[in-house]
Amino acid sequence: MSSTIDAARRRLVGLGAVTAALMALSIVGVFLVAPEDADQGVIQRIFYFHVPIALISLVAYGVACVAAIMYLRRGGEKWDEVGVVSVGLGMVFSILTVLTGSIWAKASWGTWWVWEDPRLVTYLVVILLYAAYFVLRSSAEDNRRARYSAVYAVFAFAAVPLSFYSVRVAESFVHPVVFTRSGADMPGSMLIWFFVSLVAITGLFATLLQLELLQRRADRAMRDLKNRLETLMAGT
Amino acid sequence: MRAFGGRRAVDGVDLELAPGRRLSVVGPNGAGKSTLLRILATLLRPDAGTLELAGHDCDHHAQRARPSLGYLGHDPLVYLDLTAWQNLELFGDLFGVDDLRNRIPDALSRVGLLPRAHDPVRTFSRGMAQRMGIARLTLHDPVLLVLDEPYTGLDAQGARLLDGLLEGFASGGRGAVMVTHELGRAVDLADEVLVMRAGRAVDRCDTAGMDAAAFAARYQELTA
Amino acid sequence: MSASPLRQMRALLVKDLRLELRTRETAVAMGLFALVGMMIFQFAIGTRTDDATPFAGGIIWATLALTAVLGVGRTWVPEREQRVLDALLTAPVPRLVLMLARSVALVLYLLTVQVVVVPMAIVFFVRDAAFSDLGLVAVVCVLADVAIAVVGALLASMSVFSRARELLLPVLLLPSIIPVVIAAAGATHAVLGPGNALDEYWRYCVFLGVYAVVFGLVAFATFDHVLDD
């Protein structure tokens, strides 16, 4: 057990180093190298972080959903841990998405919050949806916690696209979607920094996930050891 | 094996019960008796290990074994706001019992509740409610009874009823597993006794020719 | 011996109906709650405007969503309070039947309340409502109720057997039925608001149907893990 934890730690250090380098590179690139947006000016640069963070938060919920399915099919505390850590990271990333989006809204449209923007509103719904995951987790009885969490992780992930769609349908009737932020028509010099940032944020997610999982794995190993010791002591 | 949050409640219990045999399970509090019984009643899935009831593999087909099962706990497990009749009708329908119109009065008169058939169970005394549980238990002719402290709250009439039921079960080639605190009943009403302690089976013995006092002494020794 | 799922389903529904008729607590409480809720919305929004018609759909469905929490919260309560669940689970009832019976009972509760509350809401908030609009709103009610019932049966089965269940359920249920509220309010508004926008109405109805089907599948895939320990 201890040798594999050691190996996992070495891998984590490697991953962390690469991620840190990529983060540094993307910060330099986004703020110093990428060209200034003609219409929006400096605030447009928040986009390089805002969009990758938003995407990765959805990826995190997806990871949690897959882990939940694995847990329900095969069992194993490990999958439950992947699930809860992923949802936690997804929450942090969703909150950052709303915060960065809100800053952008203030700079571009002069107000912190725009109900007409379906994406911001949906992320708020998603945050509420996944906040409930933790409430459920803390309320469930010990022997049901992992199972209920897994069921809810699958359930909530199905709710995400429906929330997106419902908010969009509602908006399209009230207001035409006037703010398009599509990144596809960006010039190549912007696009490349977008991708660097996307990879860096992905690395950040992977590193944090591994870090927390390793921590929990060590805790579990410790607990097993303690249990074994107690059994041994009781036997004599 | 079944663990709760890393603590093993039942571990390494290997049981086989032949038709016509009754087993009682005894042990101190927290020995894992109830957990074992809930596994046998298909209410808990074991984390490891297998369960086969009446020839059905319960890991995958618990549903097929359930018609053969009769489960009774400390509580009668009936709706208090339904009448005795309505309760039996519900469980008869769930188990697919035919000819309920005649079988419900039979079941109720067997437990002495026919005059109260149309009263809500809430108005019954504790003993009557528990007898109601016995009526529910036997309505679908189970092959294996799984009883968790069934004598708790039972009045004298109900206790005699259950004693008779358990005696009849053995001669009918059917089985029963019962958790109980009463060592006397454990010996008298079963063919075998299983003693559990800290999630493990520490003793299993035949009750033929054994008297309750001798067993009580042995039990003290095993669980001390 | 014939334990057909239909017979089991009917027995479970009859049981729920009998329990409700004996006490009548759920439906009455839900109805009163819905009326009070609408009054609160009237004081929050209605008094600031001459004509509440543009807000009617929103008021109706915001109230009904909150009311649904009450109904969903009663799910499995007799089973828990009277400890009958073990008896139901050891009976040879497919878990799908248990869940379906739960959902159907919920739809019935919600419809019972809506039969009273929705016409009153229309009288309160809508000017010049046509009688034929009521039929279209009824379709919305049925679709939205099925959607809420499917989600509610699944979530209630988890919350009822947890600690602090009455706090947990609204937190679990309300965020996931936000899309239902949006779509049902939109469809109701399309019918009752100025200018019958039927194409809008049908798009919302289709969305409600899609929502019910998606969560029906999720519930179908997961309910085994919810009910069986």
XYZ file of C-alpha atoms in Angstrom, chain C:
229
model
C -50.670 -17.385 -6.559
C -50.573 -14.559 -9.049
C -48.657 -11.433 -8.112
C -49.215 -9.370 -11.221
C -47.598 -5.935 -11.217
C -50.933 -4.372 -12.123
C -52.638 -5.907 -9.115
C -49.776 -4.741 -6.882
C -49.908 -1.285 -8.372
C -53.630 -1.027 -7.814
C -53.293 -2.283 -4.244
C -50.618 0.324 -3.471
C -52.715 3.121 -4.958
C -55.842 2.016 -3.110
C -53.772 1.980 0.067
C -52.559 5.550 -0.494
C -56.066 6.700 -1.314
C -57.499 5.072 1.825
C -54.809 6.595 4.014
C -55.457 10.023 2.519
C -59.230 9.735 2.782
C -58.963 8.721 6.433
C -56.928 11.765 7.398
C -57.377 14.131 4.435
C -54.406 15.999 5.809
C -52.223 16.203 2.711
C -54.669 17.528 0.125
C -56.253 20.057 2.469
C -52.906 21.367 3.656
C -51.654 21.644 0.094
C -54.746 23.521 -1.045
C -54.583 26.021 1.789
C -50.860 26.475 1.297
C -51.369 27.203 -2.402
C -54.003 29.852 -1.661
C -51.845 31.551 0.943
C -48.904 31.412 -1.440
C -50.859 33.150 -4.181
C -51.968 35.857 -1.788
C -48.368 36.496 -0.832
C -47.426 36.844 -4.491
C -50.354 39.188 -4.988
C -49.009 41.476 -2.278
C -45.449 41.128 -3.576
C -46.230 41.865 -7.234
C -49.908 42.386 -7.910
C -50.401 45.534 -5.854
C -47.676 47.267 -7.886
C -49.607 46.855 -11.109
C -53.150 47.312 -12.408
C -53.289 44.105 -14.342
C -51.561 40.989 -13.040
C -52.268 39.001 -16.203
C -48.647 39.074 -17.459
C -47.514 37.596 -14.136
C -50.316 35.054 -13.765
C -48.405 32.091 -15.224
C -45.404 32.814 -13.048
C -47.448 33.279 -9.889
C -49.431 30.103 -10.495
C -46.407 27.899 -11.097
C -44.185 29.390 -8.457
C -46.966 28.680 -5.962
C -47.641 25.205 -7.306
C -43.952 24.296 -7.206
C -43.762 25.268 -3.548
C -47.020 23.421 -2.899
C -45.599 20.324 -4.577
C -42.869 20.270 -1.930
C -45.570 19.639 0.668
C -47.082 16.772 -1.278
C -43.753 15.200 -2.143
C -42.730 15.555 1.487
C -45.608 13.295 2.548
C -44.248 10.505 0.357
C -43.226 7.440 2.395
C -44.181 9.219 5.609
C -46.759 6.615 6.785
C -44.269 3.911 5.861
C -41.593 5.559 7.956
C -43.765 6.551 10.914
C -45.535 3.224 11.089
C -42.444 1.235 10.117
C -44.195 -0.628 7.320
C -41.423 -0.235 4.794
C -39.699 -3.488 5.735
C -42.926 -5.360 5.072
C -43.314 -3.719 1.654
C -39.695 -4.412 0.724
C -39.816 -8.091 1.713
C -42.946 -8.549 -0.397
C -42.277 -9.647 -3.972
C -43.032 -6.207 -5.396
C -40.754 -5.040 -8.191
C -39.148 -1.776 -7.048
C -40.330 -0.240 -10.299
C -43.922 -0.844 -9.201
C -43.268 0.798 -5.826
C -41.810 3.870 -7.531
C -44.541 4.030 -10.172
C -47.264 3.768 -7.562
C -45.580 6.583 -5.645
C -45.409 8.765 -8.737
C -49.004 8.122 -9.750
C -50.197 8.919 -6.220
C -48.244 12.177 -6.370
C -49.766 13.133 -9.709
C -53.204 12.512 -8.215
C -52.463 14.694 -5.185
C -51.169 17.518 -7.356
C -54.097 17.325 -9.778
C -56.618 17.312 -6.938
C -55.149 20.509 -5.577
C -54.867 22.108 -9.000
C -58.485 21.399 -9.918
C -59.412 23.807 -7.135
C -56.516 26.212 -7.102
C -55.818 26.893 -10.786
C -59.328 28.110 -11.710
C -59.272 30.342 -8.618
C -55.888 31.722 -9.645
C -57.211 32.479 -13.110
C -60.160 34.319 -11.616
C -57.838 36.243 -9.299
C -55.114 37.212 -11.727
C -56.255 36.946 -15.323
C -58.462 39.397 -17.176
C -60.610 38.104 -20.026
C -59.689 34.452 -19.742
C -61.494 32.309 -22.277
C -63.098 29.132 -21.043
C -61.316 27.114 -23.695
C -57.967 28.228 -22.270
C -58.702 26.126 -19.224
C -58.295 22.938 -21.259
C -54.887 24.014 -22.505
C -53.804 24.887 -18.979
C -55.023 21.471 -17.826
C -52.648 19.841 -20.317
C -49.787 21.871 -18.833
C -50.814 20.759 -15.353
C -50.787 17.093 -16.282
C -47.401 17.294 -18.014
C -45.803 19.343 -15.261
C -47.274 17.096 -12.561
C -45.864 13.980 -14.185
C -42.469 15.682 -14.384
C -42.610 16.797 -10.747
C -43.900 13.416 -9.576
C -41.119 11.444 -11.247
C -38.417 13.678 -9.819
C -40.229 13.977 -6.493
C -40.684 10.237 -5.974
C -36.968 9.646 -6.542
C -35.722 12.506 -4.365
C -38.274 11.919 -1.606
C -37.218 8.290 -1.365
C -33.770 9.540 -0.425
C -34.707 12.498 1.752
C -37.367 10.730 3.798
C -34.876 8.191 5.085
C -32.274 10.815 5.965
C -31.846 13.118 8.927
C -33.415 16.589 8.803
C -35.651 15.394 5.986
C -38.053 18.328 6.033
C -35.105 20.666 5.470
C -33.456 18.443 2.934
C -36.360 17.893 0.563
C -36.979 21.494 -0.574
C -33.255 22.004 -1.083
C -33.117 18.867 -3.234
C -36.387 19.262 -5.076
C -36.717 22.938 -5.914
C -33.515 23.466 -7.938
C -34.255 20.429 -10.067
C -37.798 21.532 -10.851
C -36.783 25.057 -11.848
C -36.937 23.980 -15.513
C -40.475 22.680 -14.918
C -41.509 25.977 -13.378
C -39.964 27.925 -16.258
C -41.653 25.814 -18.910
C -45.022 25.463 -17.188
C -45.158 29.174 -16.410
C -44.160 29.932 -19.995
C -46.841 27.672 -21.432
C -49.504 29.032 -19.082
C -48.510 32.569 -19.939
C -48.632 31.763 -23.644
C -52.250 30.708 -23.229
C -53.506 33.248 -20.710
C -51.367 36.224 -21.639
C -52.253 38.756 -24.292
C -52.336 37.117 -27.700
C -52.589 33.346 -27.817
C -49.089 32.200 -28.732
C -49.820 28.581 -29.486
C -46.520 27.672 -31.077
C -44.752 28.926 -27.965
C -47.211 26.917 -25.872
C -46.460 23.681 -27.672
C -42.705 24.151 -27.459
C -42.968 24.462 -23.707
C -45.238 21.430 -23.541
C -42.758 19.375 -25.538
C -40.031 20.483 -23.179
C -42.090 19.330 -20.184
C -42.568 15.973 -21.885
C -38.835 15.658 -22.594
C -38.049 16.539 -18.993
C -40.438 13.875 -17.690
C -38.992 11.253 -20.025
C -35.342 12.068 -19.178
C -35.953 11.879 -15.452
C -38.158 8.860 -15.894
C -35.113 7.138 -17.388
C -32.805 8.395 -14.626
C -35.267 7.218 -11.985
C -35.653 3.897 -13.752
C -31.891 3.401 -13.772
C -31.318 4.351 -10.155
C -34.363 3.609 -7.989
C -33.126 0.101 -7.185
C -30.169 1.656 -5.425
C -32.387 4.053 -3.549
C -34.846 1.598 -2.079
C -32.643 -1.422 -1.414
C -29.994 -1.209 1.261
